[in-house]
Amino acid sequence: MEQLERSWRAEFPITERLIYLNNCSLTPLHRRGRERIERFASEWTEWGGRAWYDHWIAEYEALRADLARVLGASPDEVAIEPNVSAGLVGIASTFDYGRRPRVIVSDLDFPTDGHAFLAVADRGARVEFVRSPDHVRVPLELFEHAVDERTAAVCTGHVYFTTGWIQDVRALAEICHRKGAALIVDAYQSIGAFPFDVVASGVDYLVGGTLKWLMGGPGIAFLYARRDVAERARPSAVGWWGVQDPFSFDVEHLAYGTGARRFEYGTPSVAAIYAARAGLSLLDEVGIDTVRDRHMRLSQRLVDGALDQGWTVRCPRDAAERTPIVTLEHPDPAGAVSALRAGGVICDNRPGLIRLSPHYFNTLEEMDRTLEVLAPLRAAPAIA
Ligand SMILES: Cc1ncc(COP(=O)(O)O)c(C=O)c1O
């Protein structure tokens, strides 16, 4: 067996029973996350609403500080959101589409990246899609051609959810800013997968969450707004937690909160805060460089093995170009995913694709076993 830190696998009970390769969708619950959720339940049981003051508000602010550290941002630049969609709705509510109606999204983006702007068509927003020529990447030139002085924003992924390809968001920010447009990055698939400094990237907004590489489970997402961008923003999608002093209970005036806080809505899910902080502490311990190194080695083993078996691979072949999202074309991906499940491998499907995504705690032996289960599932090539 490959030499691994024993504690890595010990944190994830699921690894005793199954090969878990659905980490780019939802990482499994770890022991410390479960303990923290149980602690939340005890506090709730013992103190009811008093726990807000004695525990939960402090946890909420500690989570903001944790997220800021992961991003390389300052806490005032980070809003805590219930999910990425809510964050994008807030951002989409800030633009003057009368002056700049165009919003550029790519056809590889996650649906919510387009929907948040399609939904403000009645305010003048016009969403235009750049189309990936190879269904894997979107060349920068396509964005360069698309962005003009009538463009409010580009909203696109840092890493595409079906291909794992890593986009150069710094170059994209330069393209946008040259024309006075904003860059909004959906980083759900990137943060926690490789080192990234949001301030150095120059992006205006960035959204992500804790379901995936950050190992914190559902119910918590984040919105980064660069300090100057945040202070100028006047979102029309608001909530009482996003104001200057929520506990003044002033119904008659809207005083936006400091920095990115103005993008927050209402009462957060406290259990989710506890789980999220536990996931972030795991990442802290393992270290992002180690995670990236493991991702590259594990996913390359899968890609090379799949290519040897004759699969058509949708993700980039070179690990340096992608996160560990490995996608294989298949005419019946849901059926193939069920067959993999019967063989002890948990993964997922997206239209036309089997999607496998290891995390640092997986082993090379698990990749080899997965390839054995995959081998008989490859569809016979169509006869011309
Ligand atoms: C790139 C990307 N954006 C957004 C989401 C989901 O956003 P939300 O938090 O709104 O469910 C996902 C996956 O669930 C994703 O992969």
mmCIF file of C-alpha atoms and ligand atoms in Angstrom:
data_model
loop_
_atom_site.group_PDB
_atom_site.id
_atom_site.type_symbol
_atom_site.label_atom_id
_atom_site.label_comp_id
_atom_site.label_asym_id
_atom_site.label_seq_id
_atom_site.Cartn_x
_atom_site.Cartn_y
_atom_site.Cartn_z
ATOM 1 C CA MET A 1 0.000 0.000 0.000
ATOM 2 C CA GLU A 2 1.185 3.486 -0.880
ATOM 3 C CA GLN A 3 2.680 5.337 2.090
ATOM 4 C CA LEU A 4 0.115 7.869 3.221
ATOM 5 C CA GLU A 5 -0.393 9.812 6.382
ATOM 6 C CA ARG A 6 -2.599 7.325 8.265
ATOM 7 C CA SER A 7 -4.496 10.200 9.849
ATOM 8 C CA TRP A 8 -5.706 11.358 6.430
ATOM 9 C CA ARG A 9 -7.799 8.265 5.846
ATOM 10 C CA ALA A 10 -8.712 7.833 9.502
ATOM 11 C CA GLU A 11 -10.610 11.151 9.273
ATOM 12 C CA PHE A 12 -12.929 9.740 6.587
ATOM 13 C CA PRO A 13 -14.805 6.591 7.719
ATOM 14 C CA ILE A 14 -16.146 6.110 4.189
ATOM 15 C CA THR A 15 -12.649 5.106 3.023
ATOM 16 C CA GLU A 16 -12.975 1.859 5.045
ATOM 17 C CA ARG A 17 -15.829 0.672 2.819
ATOM 18 C CA LEU A 18 -15.737 2.452 -0.499
ATOM 19 C CA ILE A 19 -13.514 4.123 -3.064
ATOM 20 C CA TYR A 20 -14.855 7.649 -2.902
ATOM 21 C CA LEU A 21 -14.272 9.602 -6.116
ATOM 22 C CA ASN A 22 -16.996 12.233 -6.009
ATOM 23 C CA ASN A 23 -15.054 14.927 -4.189
ATOM 24 C CA CYS A 24 -15.651 17.669 -6.743
ATOM 25 C CA SER A 25 -19.344 17.306 -5.931
ATOM 26 C CA LEU A 26 -19.347 16.727 -2.166
ATOM 27 C CA THR A 27 -16.515 15.478 0.012
ATOM 28 C CA PRO A 28 -17.649 12.883 2.582
ATOM 29 C CA LEU A 29 -18.128 13.848 6.226
ATOM 30 C CA HIS A 30 -15.026 13.541 8.391
ATOM 31 C CA ARG A 31 -14.849 12.643 12.047
ATOM 32 C CA ARG A 32 -14.084 16.146 13.224
ATOM 33 C CA GLY A 33 -16.988 17.572 11.199
ATOM 34 C CA ARG A 34 -19.361 15.123 12.814
ATOM 35 C CA GLU A 35 -18.024 16.013 16.278
ATOM 36 C CA ARG A 36 -18.486 19.718 15.575
ATOM 37 C CA ILE A 37 -22.046 19.224 14.342
ATOM 38 C CA GLU A 38 -22.764 17.267 17.533
ATOM 39 C CA ARG A 39 -21.322 20.146 19.546
ATOM 40 C CA PHE A 40 -23.685 22.548 17.778
ATOM 41 C CA ALA A 41 -26.593 20.218 18.651
ATOM 42 C CA SER A 42 -25.559 20.226 22.335
ATOM 43 C CA GLU A 43 -25.328 24.007 22.435
ATOM 44 C CA TRP A 44 -28.719 24.313 20.807
ATOM 45 C CA THR A 45 -30.203 21.767 23.222
ATOM 46 C CA GLU A 46 -28.676 23.365 26.300
ATOM 47 C CA TRP A 47 -28.989 27.059 25.540
ATOM 48 C CA GLY A 48 -31.551 27.626 22.783
ATOM 49 C CA GLY A 49 -31.356 31.191 21.447
ATOM 50 C CA ARG A 50 -28.836 32.250 24.081
ATOM 51 C CA ALA A 51 -26.257 30.263 22.096
ATOM 52 C CA TRP A 52 -26.208 32.991 19.446
ATOM 53 C CA TYR A 53 -24.511 35.357 21.861
ATOM 54 C CA ASP A 54 -22.360 32.842 23.710
ATOM 55 C CA HIS A 55 -21.188 30.758 20.742
ATOM 56 C CA TRP A 56 -22.674 31.130 17.302
ATOM 57 C CA ILE A 57 -22.002 34.735 16.323
ATOM 58 C CA ALA A 58 -18.346 34.235 17.274
ATOM 59 C CA GLU A 59 -18.247 31.053 15.142
ATOM 60 C CA TYR A 60 -19.732 32.989 12.228
ATOM 61 C CA GLU A 61 -17.017 35.647 12.403
ATOM 62 C CA ALA A 62 -14.336 32.985 12.901
ATOM 63 C CA LEU A 63 -15.573 31.320 9.719
ATOM 64 C CA ARG A 64 -15.273 34.629 7.860
ATOM 65 C CA ALA A 65 -11.659 34.926 9.080
ATOM 66 C CA ASP A 66 -10.934 31.299 8.036
ATOM 67 C CA LEU A 67 -12.334 31.892 4.562
ATOM 68 C CA ALA A 68 -10.417 35.147 4.212
ATOM 69 C CA ARG A 69 -7.196 33.302 5.066
ATOM 70 C CA VAL A 70 -7.861 30.591 2.474
ATOM 71 C CA LEU A 71 -8.458 33.259 -0.178
ATOM 72 C CA GLY A 72 -5.658 35.612 0.844
ATOM 73 C CA ALA A 73 -8.258 38.355 1.387
ATOM 74 C CA SER A 74 -9.121 40.534 4.335
ATOM 75 C CA PRO A 75 -12.257 39.579 6.332
ATOM 76 C CA ASP A 76 -14.047 42.760 5.192
ATOM 77 C CA GLU A 77 -13.784 41.530 1.617
ATOM 78 C CA VAL A 78 -15.619 38.275 2.376
ATOM 79 C CA ALA A 79 -19.368 37.725 2.695
ATOM 80 C CA ILE A 80 -20.800 34.433 3.967
ATOM 81 C CA GLU A 81 -23.560 33.117 1.718
ATOM 82 C CA PRO A 82 -25.935 30.131 1.899
ATOM 83 C CA ASN A 83 -24.827 29.030 -1.580
ATOM 84 C CA VAL A 84 -23.074 30.376 -4.665
ATOM 85 C CA SER A 85 -26.358 31.090 -6.423
ATOM 86 C CA ALA A 86 -27.382 33.536 -3.684
ATOM 87 C CA GLY A 87 -24.010 35.267 -3.959
ATOM 88 C CA LEU A 88 -24.402 35.674 -7.705
ATOM 89 C CA VAL A 89 -27.942 37.023 -7.369
ATOM 90 C CA GLY A 90 -26.531 39.726 -5.084
ATOM 91 C CA ILE A 91 -23.737 40.586 -7.489
ATOM 92 C CA ALA A 92 -26.083 40.621 -10.497
ATOM 93 C CA SER A 93 -28.258 43.121 -8.639
ATOM 94 C CA THR A 94 -25.479 45.759 -8.549
ATOM 95 C CA PHE A 95 -24.982 46.610 -12.234
ATOM 96 C CA ASP A 96 -26.444 49.457 -14.266
ATOM 97 C CA TYR A 97 -27.474 47.458 -17.347
ATOM 98 C CA GLY A 98 -28.930 50.568 -18.985
ATOM 99 C CA ARG A 99 -25.379 51.833 -19.485
ATOM 100 C CA ARG A 100 -23.661 48.478 -20.019
ATOM 101 C CA PRO A 101 -26.141 45.731 -20.907
ATOM 102 C CA ARG A 102 -23.813 42.896 -21.911
ATOM 103 C CA VAL A 103 -22.765 40.040 -19.610
ATOM 104 C CA ILE A 104 -20.428 37.371 -20.996
ATOM 105 C CA VAL A 105 -20.652 33.761 -19.801
ATOM 106 C CA SER A 106 -19.212 30.606 -21.388
ATOM 107 C CA ASP A 107 -21.136 27.544 -22.520
ATOM 108 C CA LEU A 108 -18.981 25.415 -20.145
ATOM 109 C CA ASP A 109 -20.073 27.378 -17.096
ATOM 110 C CA PHE A 110 -22.211 26.057 -14.280
ATOM 111 C CA PRO A 111 -25.904 26.902 -14.942
ATOM 112 C CA THR A 112 -26.232 29.373 -12.094
ATOM 113 C CA ASP A 113 -23.484 31.576 -13.625
ATOM 114 C CA GLY A 114 -25.795 32.287 -16.566
ATOM 115 C CA HIS A 115 -29.109 32.148 -14.726
ATOM 116 C CA ALA A 116 -28.251 34.924 -12.244
ATOM 117 C CA PHE A 117 -27.936 37.331 -15.195
ATOM 118 C CA LEU A 118 -30.664 35.886 -17.438
ATOM 119 C CA ALA A 119 -32.980 36.621 -14.498
ATOM 120 C CA VAL A 120 -32.250 40.375 -14.702
ATOM 121 C CA ALA A 121 -33.148 40.693 -18.393
ATOM 122 C CA ASP A 122 -36.040 42.960 -17.375
ATOM 123 C CA ARG A 123 -33.443 45.383 -15.980
ATOM 124 C CA GLY A 124 -31.693 45.413 -19.357
ATOM 125 C CA ALA A 125 -29.103 42.638 -18.943
ATOM 126 C CA ARG A 126 -28.249 40.749 -22.139
ATOM 127 C CA VAL A 127 -26.301 37.535 -21.581
ATOM 128 C CA GLU A 128 -24.037 36.405 -24.405
ATOM 129 C CA PHE A 129 -22.222 33.075 -24.434
ATOM 130 C CA VAL A 130 -18.720 32.361 -25.699
ATOM 131 C CA ARG A 131 -18.509 28.772 -26.946
ATOM 132 C CA SER A 132 -15.652 26.420 -26.208
ATOM 133 C CA PRO A 133 -14.270 25.049 -29.479
ATOM 134 C CA ASP A 134 -13.038 21.781 -27.896
ATOM 135 C CA HIS A 135 -15.664 21.496 -25.094
ATOM 136 C CA VAL A 136 -12.749 21.495 -22.621
ATOM 137 C CA ARG A 137 -11.225 25.010 -22.559
ATOM 138 C CA VAL A 138 -12.217 28.559 -23.503
ATOM 139 C CA PRO A 139 -9.312 30.378 -25.170
ATOM 140 C CA LEU A 140 -8.695 33.867 -23.772
ATOM 141 C CA GLU A 141 -9.062 35.353 -27.281
ATOM 142 C CA LEU A 142 -12.770 34.473 -27.223
ATOM 143 C CA PHE A 143 -13.286 36.582 -24.108
ATOM 144 C CA GLU A 144 -11.014 39.269 -25.550
ATOM 145 C CA HIS A 145 -13.264 39.512 -28.642
ATOM 146 C CA ALA A 146 -16.464 39.406 -26.619
ATOM 147 C CA VAL A 147 -15.695 42.129 -24.052
ATOM 148 C CA ASP A 148 -16.323 45.725 -25.127
ATOM 149 C CA GLU A 149 -17.343 49.125 -23.710
ATOM 150 C CA ARG A 150 -20.964 47.935 -23.474
ATOM 151 C CA THR A 151 -20.001 44.961 -21.274
ATOM 152 C CA ALA A 152 -20.944 45.121 -17.599
ATOM 153 C CA ALA A 153 -19.186 41.898 -16.610
ATOM 154 C CA VAL A 154 -17.722 38.559 -17.511
ATOM 155 C CA CYS A 155 -18.995 35.812 -15.214
ATOM 156 C CA THR A 156 -17.162 32.546 -15.685
ATOM 157 C CA GLY A 157 -15.564 29.616 -13.904
ATOM 158 C CA HIS A 158 -12.039 29.459 -12.572
ATOM 159 C CA VAL A 159 -12.246 25.705 -13.241
ATOM 160 C CA TYR A 160 -14.984 24.233 -15.401
ATOM 161 C CA PHE A 161 -17.125 21.635 -13.647
ATOM 162 C CA THR A 162 -17.137 19.096 -16.471
ATOM 163 C CA THR A 163 -13.540 19.416 -17.635
ATOM 164 C CA GLY A 164 -11.446 20.546 -14.673
ATOM 165 C CA TRP A 165 -9.552 22.970 -16.921
ATOM 166 C CA ILE A 166 -7.879 25.829 -15.010
ATOM 167 C CA GLN A 167 -8.536 29.242 -16.460
ATOM 168 C CA ASP A 168 -6.012 32.114 -16.264
ATOM 169 C CA VAL A 169 -8.207 34.492 -14.283
ATOM 170 C CA ARG A 170 -5.490 37.093 -13.897
ATOM 171 C CA ALA A 171 -5.262 37.485 -17.672
ATOM 172 C CA LEU A 172 -9.043 37.548 -17.838
ATOM 173 C CA ALA A 173 -9.166 40.340 -15.236
ATOM 174 C CA GLU A 174 -6.784 42.411 -17.388
ATOM 175 C CA ILE A 175 -8.964 41.886 -20.467
ATOM 176 C CA CYS A 176 -12.080 42.964 -18.563
ATOM 177 C CA HIS A 177 -10.523 45.971 -16.876
ATOM 178 C CA ARG A 178 -9.070 47.310 -20.143
ATOM 179 C CA LYS A 179 -12.684 47.752 -21.305
ATOM 180 C CA GLY A 180 -14.059 48.860 -17.937
ATOM 181 C CA ALA A 181 -15.953 45.596 -17.336
ATOM 182 C CA ALA A 182 -15.993 43.648 -14.079
ATOM 183 C CA LEU A 183 -14.761 40.078 -13.718
ATOM 184 C CA ILE A 184 -16.870 37.718 -11.601
ATOM 185 C CA VAL A 185 -15.246 34.335 -11.065
ATOM 186 C CA ASP A 186 -17.085 31.187 -10.019
ATOM 187 C CA ALA A 187 -14.298 29.475 -8.079
ATOM 188 C CA TYR A 188 -16.343 26.644 -6.600
ATOM 189 C CA GLN A 189 -14.142 24.082 -8.353
ATOM 190 C CA SER A 190 -10.803 25.754 -7.652
ATOM 191 C CA ILE A 191 -10.507 27.020 -4.080
ATOM 192 C CA GLY A 192 -8.976 24.263 -1.975
ATOM 193 C CA ALA A 193 -7.612 22.435 -5.021
ATOM 194 C CA PHE A 194 -4.529 24.570 -5.682
ATOM 195 C CA PRO A 195 -2.810 27.622 -4.208
ATOM 196 C CA PHE A 196 -4.522 30.869 -5.168
ATOM 197 C CA ASP A 197 -4.242 34.469 -4.018
ATOM 198 C CA VAL A 198 -7.436 36.310 -4.793
ATOM 199 C CA VAL A 199 -5.950 39.791 -4.320
ATOM 200 C CA ALA A 200 -3.052 39.120 -6.707
ATOM 201 C CA SER A 201 -5.524 37.753 -9.267
ATOM 202 C CA GLY A 202 -7.112 41.195 -9.644
ATOM 203 C CA VAL A 203 -10.676 39.829 -9.946
ATOM 204 C CA ASP A 204 -13.566 42.029 -8.865
ATOM 205 C CA TYR A 205 -15.796 39.332 -7.422
ATOM 206 C CA LEU A 206 -15.216 35.676 -6.674
ATOM 207 C CA VAL A 207 -17.713 33.138 -5.359
ATOM 208 C CA GLY A 208 -17.241 29.609 -4.063
ATOM 209 C CA GLY A 209 -18.355 27.315 -1.293
ATOM 210 C CA THR A 210 -17.383 24.569 1.077
ATOM 211 C CA LEU A 211 -19.066 21.479 -0.457
ATOM 212 C CA LYS A 212 -16.110 20.322 -2.467
ATOM 213 C CA TRP A 213 -12.361 20.702 -1.999
ATOM 214 C CA LEU A 214 -12.805 22.692 1.214
ATOM 215 C CA MET A 215 -14.501 19.651 2.788
ATOM 216 C CA GLY A 216 -17.009 21.706 4.774
ATOM 217 C CA GLY A 217 -20.324 20.341 3.490
ATOM 218 C CA PRO A 218 -23.486 22.053 2.244
ATOM 219 C CA GLY A 219 -24.973 25.309 3.544
ATOM 220 C CA ILE A 220 -21.961 27.635 3.390
ATOM 221 C CA ALA A 221 -20.614 29.583 0.446
ATOM 222 C CA PHE A 222 -18.617 32.795 0.197
ATOM 223 C CA LEU A 223 -18.464 35.929 -1.875
ATOM 224 C CA TYR A 224 -15.232 37.884 -2.218
ATOM 225 C CA ALA A 225 -15.588 41.491 -3.343
ATOM 226 C CA ARG A 226 -12.409 43.519 -3.800
ATOM 227 C CA ARG A 227 -12.343 46.270 -1.187
ATOM 228 C CA ASP A 228 -12.991 49.206 -3.572
ATOM 229 C CA VAL A 229 -15.597 47.223 -5.525
ATOM 230 C CA ALA A 230 -17.426 46.241 -2.342
ATOM 231 C CA GLU A 231 -17.558 49.794 -1.008
ATOM 232 C CA ARG A 232 -19.090 51.067 -4.273
ATOM 233 C CA ALA A 233 -21.624 48.241 -4.599
ATOM 234 C CA ARG A 234 -25.312 48.946 -3.962
ATOM 235 C CA PRO A 235 -26.946 45.511 -4.170
ATOM 236 C CA SER A 236 -30.732 45.447 -4.451
ATOM 237 C CA ALA A 237 -30.792 41.846 -3.206
ATOM 238 C CA VAL A 238 -30.227 42.352 0.525
ATOM 239 C CA GLY A 239 -30.930 40.890 3.955
ATOM 240 C CA TRP A 240 -30.879 42.153 7.511
ATOM 241 C CA TRP A 241 -27.535 40.470 8.318
ATOM 242 C CA GLY A 242 -25.915 42.560 5.571
ATOM 243 C CA VAL A 243 -26.503 45.939 7.186
ATOM 244 C CA GLN A 244 -24.219 48.099 9.312
ATOM 245 C CA ASP A 245 -25.778 47.143 12.640
ATOM 246 C CA PRO A 246 -28.259 44.267 12.341
ATOM 247 C CA PHE A 247 -29.016 44.255 16.050
ATOM 248 C CA SER A 248 -30.317 47.829 16.020
ATOM 249 C CA PHE A 249 -33.425 46.342 14.343
ATOM 250 C CA ASP A 250 -34.011 49.513 12.320
ATOM 251 C CA VAL A 251 -36.687 48.700 9.746
ATOM 252 C CA GLU A 252 -36.828 52.212 8.274
ATOM 253 C CA HIS A 253 -33.279 52.697 6.994
ATOM 254 C CA LEU A 254 -30.933 50.604 4.914
ATOM 255 C CA ALA A 255 -27.291 51.233 5.867
ATOM 256 C CA TYR A 256 -25.156 48.783 3.938
ATOM 257 C CA GLY A 257 -22.682 46.787 5.990
ATOM 258 C CA THR A 258 -18.939 47.338 5.691
ATOM 259 C CA GLY A 259 -17.286 45.951 2.573
ATOM 260 C CA ALA A 260 -18.554 42.611 1.323
ATOM 261 C CA ARG A 261 -20.879 42.149 4.314
ATOM 262 C CA ARG A 262 -23.529 44.077 2.399
ATOM 263 C CA PHE A 263 -24.009 40.956 0.264
ATOM 264 C CA GLU A 264 -25.185 38.854 3.185
ATOM 265 C CA TYR A 265 -28.821 37.887 3.664
ATOM 266 C CA GLY A 266 -30.534 36.483 6.775
ATOM 267 C CA THR A 267 -30.027 33.950 9.562
ATOM 268 C CA PRO A 268 -27.284 31.495 8.593
ATOM 269 C CA SER A 269 -27.268 27.715 9.020
ATOM 270 C CA VAL A 270 -25.228 27.259 12.198
ATOM 271 C CA ALA A 271 -24.660 23.498 11.844
ATOM 272 C CA ALA A 272 -23.151 24.259 8.438
ATOM 273 C CA ILE A 273 -20.771 26.807 9.985
ATOM 274 C CA TYR A 274 -19.463 24.182 12.386
ATOM 275 C CA ALA A 275 -18.941 21.611 9.631
ATOM 276 C CA ALA A 276 -17.328 24.195 7.363
ATOM 277 C CA ARG A 277 -14.782 25.249 9.955
ATOM 278 C CA ALA A 278 -13.882 21.610 10.581
ATOM 279 C CA GLY A 279 -13.267 21.077 6.850
ATOM 280 C CA LEU A 280 -11.107 24.187 6.619
ATOM 281 C CA SER A 281 -9.034 23.018 9.584
ATOM 282 C CA LEU A 282 -8.310 19.757 7.755
ATOM 283 C CA LEU A 283 -7.097 21.664 4.718
ATOM 284 C CA ASP A 284 -4.896 23.793 6.976
ATOM 285 C CA GLU A 285 -3.274 20.692 8.433
ATOM 286 C CA VAL A 286 -2.685 18.870 5.159
ATOM 287 C CA GLY A 287 -1.554 21.993 3.302
ATOM 288 C CA ILE A 288 -2.646 23.176 -0.101
ATOM 289 C CA ASP A 289 0.653 22.259 -1.806
ATOM 290 C CA THR A 290 0.323 18.654 -0.622
ATOM 291 C CA VAL A 291 -3.280 18.570 -1.807
ATOM 292 C CA ARG A 292 -2.276 19.828 -5.249
ATOM 293 C CA ASP A 293 0.543 17.310 -5.512
ATOM 294 C CA ARG A 294 -1.745 14.406 -4.540
ATOM 295 C CA HIS A 295 -4.438 15.578 -6.958
ATOM 296 C CA MET A 296 -1.998 15.636 -9.846
ATOM 297 C CA ARG A 297 -0.577 12.181 -9.156
ATOM 298 C CA LEU A 298 -3.886 10.461 -8.509
ATOM 299 C CA SER A 299 -5.774 11.981 -11.412
ATOM 300 C CA GLN A 300 -2.925 11.380 -13.845
ATOM 301 C CA ARG A 301 -3.011 7.688 -12.965
ATOM 302 C CA LEU A 302 -6.710 7.626 -13.848
ATOM 303 C CA VAL A 303 -6.288 9.607 -17.068
ATOM 304 C CA ASP A 304 -3.347 7.515 -18.301
ATOM 305 C CA GLY A 305 -5.119 4.266 -17.411
ATOM 306 C CA ALA A 306 -8.346 5.355 -19.111
ATOM 307 C CA LEU A 307 -6.474 6.383 -22.257
ATOM 308 C CA ASP A 308 -4.740 2.980 -22.306
ATOM 309 C CA GLN A 309 -8.171 1.337 -22.147
ATOM 310 C CA GLY A 310 -9.342 3.412 -25.133
ATOM 311 C CA TRP A 311 -11.719 5.824 -23.341
ATOM 312 C CA THR A 312 -12.393 9.255 -24.813
ATOM 313 C CA VAL A 313 -11.251 11.607 -22.065
ATOM 314 C CA ARG A 314 -12.987 15.018 -21.884
ATOM 315 C CA CYS A 315 -10.645 16.679 -19.350
ATOM 316 C CA PRO A 316 -7.156 17.924 -20.322
ATOM 317 C CA ARG A 317 -4.656 15.054 -20.395
ATOM 318 C CA ASP A 318 -1.941 16.992 -18.590
ATOM 319 C CA ALA A 319 -2.448 17.291 -14.809
ATOM 320 C CA ALA A 320 -0.810 20.743 -14.773
ATOM 321 C CA GLU A 321 -3.723 22.096 -16.818
ATOM 322 C CA ARG A 322 -6.528 20.766 -14.628
ATOM 323 C CA THR A 323 -7.809 19.890 -11.159
ATOM 324 C CA PRO A 324 -8.410 16.163 -10.445
ATOM 325 C CA ILE A 325 -11.727 16.176 -12.316
ATOM 326 C CA VAL A 326 -11.479 13.244 -14.728
ATOM 327 C CA THR A 327 -14.330 12.975 -17.219
ATOM 328 C CA LEU A 328 -14.898 10.082 -19.604
ATOM 329 C CA GLU A 329 -17.409 10.120 -22.429
ATOM 330 C CA HIS A 330 -20.117 7.452 -22.201
ATOM 331 C CA PRO A 331 -23.519 7.008 -23.908
ATOM 332 C CA ASP A 332 -25.176 5.927 -20.631
ATOM 333 C CA PRO A 333 -23.219 7.652 -17.862
ATOM 334 C CA ALA A 334 -25.914 7.097 -15.203
ATOM 335 C CA GLY A 335 -25.843 3.352 -15.917
ATOM 336 C CA ALA A 336 -22.045 3.306 -15.802
ATOM 337 C CA VAL A 337 -22.022 5.196 -12.484
ATOM 338 C CA SER A 338 -24.430 2.589 -11.023
ATOM 339 C CA ALA A 339 -22.143 -0.205 -12.249
ATOM 340 C CA LEU A 340 -19.182 1.555 -10.637
ATOM 341 C CA ARG A 341 -21.188 1.855 -7.423
ATOM 342 C CA ALA A 342 -21.806 -1.918 -7.522
ATOM 343 C CA GLY A 343 -18.029 -2.334 -7.877
ATOM 344 C CA GLY A 344 -17.428 -0.226 -4.758
ATOM 345 C CA VAL A 345 -16.584 3.068 -6.499
ATOM 346 C CA ILE A 346 -18.632 6.196 -5.803
ATOM 347 C CA CYS A 347 -18.507 8.786 -8.573
ATOM 348 C CA ASP A 348 -21.049 10.830 -10.509
ATOM 349 C CA ASN A 349 -22.299 11.606 -13.964
ATOM 350 C CA ARG A 350 -22.954 14.743 -15.961
ATOM 351 C CA PRO A 351 -24.590 14.826 -19.402
ATOM 352 C CA GLY A 352 -22.661 12.342 -21.582
ATOM 353 C CA LEU A 353 -19.896 11.974 -18.997
ATOM 354 C CA ILE A 354 -18.709 9.817 -16.122
ATOM 355 C CA ARG A 355 -17.005 12.170 -13.657
ATOM 356 C CA LEU A 356 -14.379 10.869 -11.218
ATOM 357 C CA SER A 357 -12.676 13.153 -8.734
ATOM 358 C CA PRO A 358 -10.147 11.891 -6.173
ATOM 359 C CA HIS A 359 -9.006 13.961 -3.188
ATOM 360 C CA TYR A 360 -5.736 13.818 -1.261
ATOM 361 C CA PHE A 361 -6.863 10.900 0.949
ATOM 362 C CA ASN A 362 -7.368 8.535 -1.978
ATOM 363 C CA THR A 363 -4.589 6.136 -2.937
ATOM 364 C CA LEU A 364 -2.928 5.060 -6.169
ATOM 365 C CA GLU A 365 -4.168 1.519 -5.429
ATOM 366 C CA GLU A 366 -7.717 2.883 -5.427
ATOM 367 C CA MET A 367 -7.089 4.448 -8.840
ATOM 368 C CA ASP A 368 -5.896 1.075 -10.173
ATOM 369 C CA ARG A 369 -8.905 -0.734 -8.709
ATOM 370 C CA THR A 370 -11.210 1.894 -10.252
ATOM 371 C CA LEU A 371 -9.602 1.298 -13.636
ATOM 372 C CA GLU A 372 -10.319 -2.435 -13.269
ATOM 373 C CA VAL A 373 -13.991 -1.679 -12.606
ATOM 374 C CA LEU A 374 -14.079 0.788 -15.496
ATOM 375 C CA ALA A 375 -12.518 -1.514 -18.093
ATOM 376 C CA PRO A 376 -15.604 -3.592 -18.964
ATOM 377 C CA LEU A 377 -17.843 -0.488 -18.987
ATOM 378 C CA ARG A 378 -16.233 1.185 -21.958
ATOM 379 C CA ALA A 379 -18.784 1.403 -24.713
ATOM 380 C CA ALA A 380 -17.805 -0.366 -27.916
ATOM 381 C CA PRO A 381 -16.772 2.199 -30.552
ATOM 382 C CA ALA A 382 -19.496 2.921 -33.099
ATOM 383 C CA ILE A 383 -19.009 1.079 -36.393
ATOM 384 C CA ALA A 384 -18.662 3.592 -39.205
HETATM 385 C C1 LIG B 1 -18.693 25.649 -10.705
HETATM 386 C C2 LIG B 1 -19.874 25.491 -9.784
HETATM 387 N N1 LIG B 1 -20.607 26.574 -9.473
HETATM 388 C C3 LIG B 1 -21.656 26.485 -8.641
HETATM 389 C C4 LIG B 1 -22.026 25.273 -8.090
HETATM 390 C C5 LIG B 1 -23.196 25.179 -7.155
HETATM 391 O O1 LIG B 1 -23.622 26.384 -6.649
HETATM 392 P P1 LIG B 1 -24.642 26.489 -5.432
HETATM 393 O O2 LIG B 1 -23.840 26.740 -4.205
HETATM 394 O O3 LIG B 1 -25.524 27.637 -5.777
HETATM 395 O O4 LIG B 1 -25.404 25.199 -5.343
HETATM 396 C C6 LIG B 1 -21.277 24.119 -8.412
HETATM 397 C C7 LIG B 1 -21.580 22.776 -7.878
HETATM 398 O O5 LIG B 1 -22.410 22.428 -7.152
HETATM 399 C C8 LIG B 1 -20.189 24.248 -9.282
HETATM 400 O O6 LIG B 1 -19.469 23.174 -9.615
#
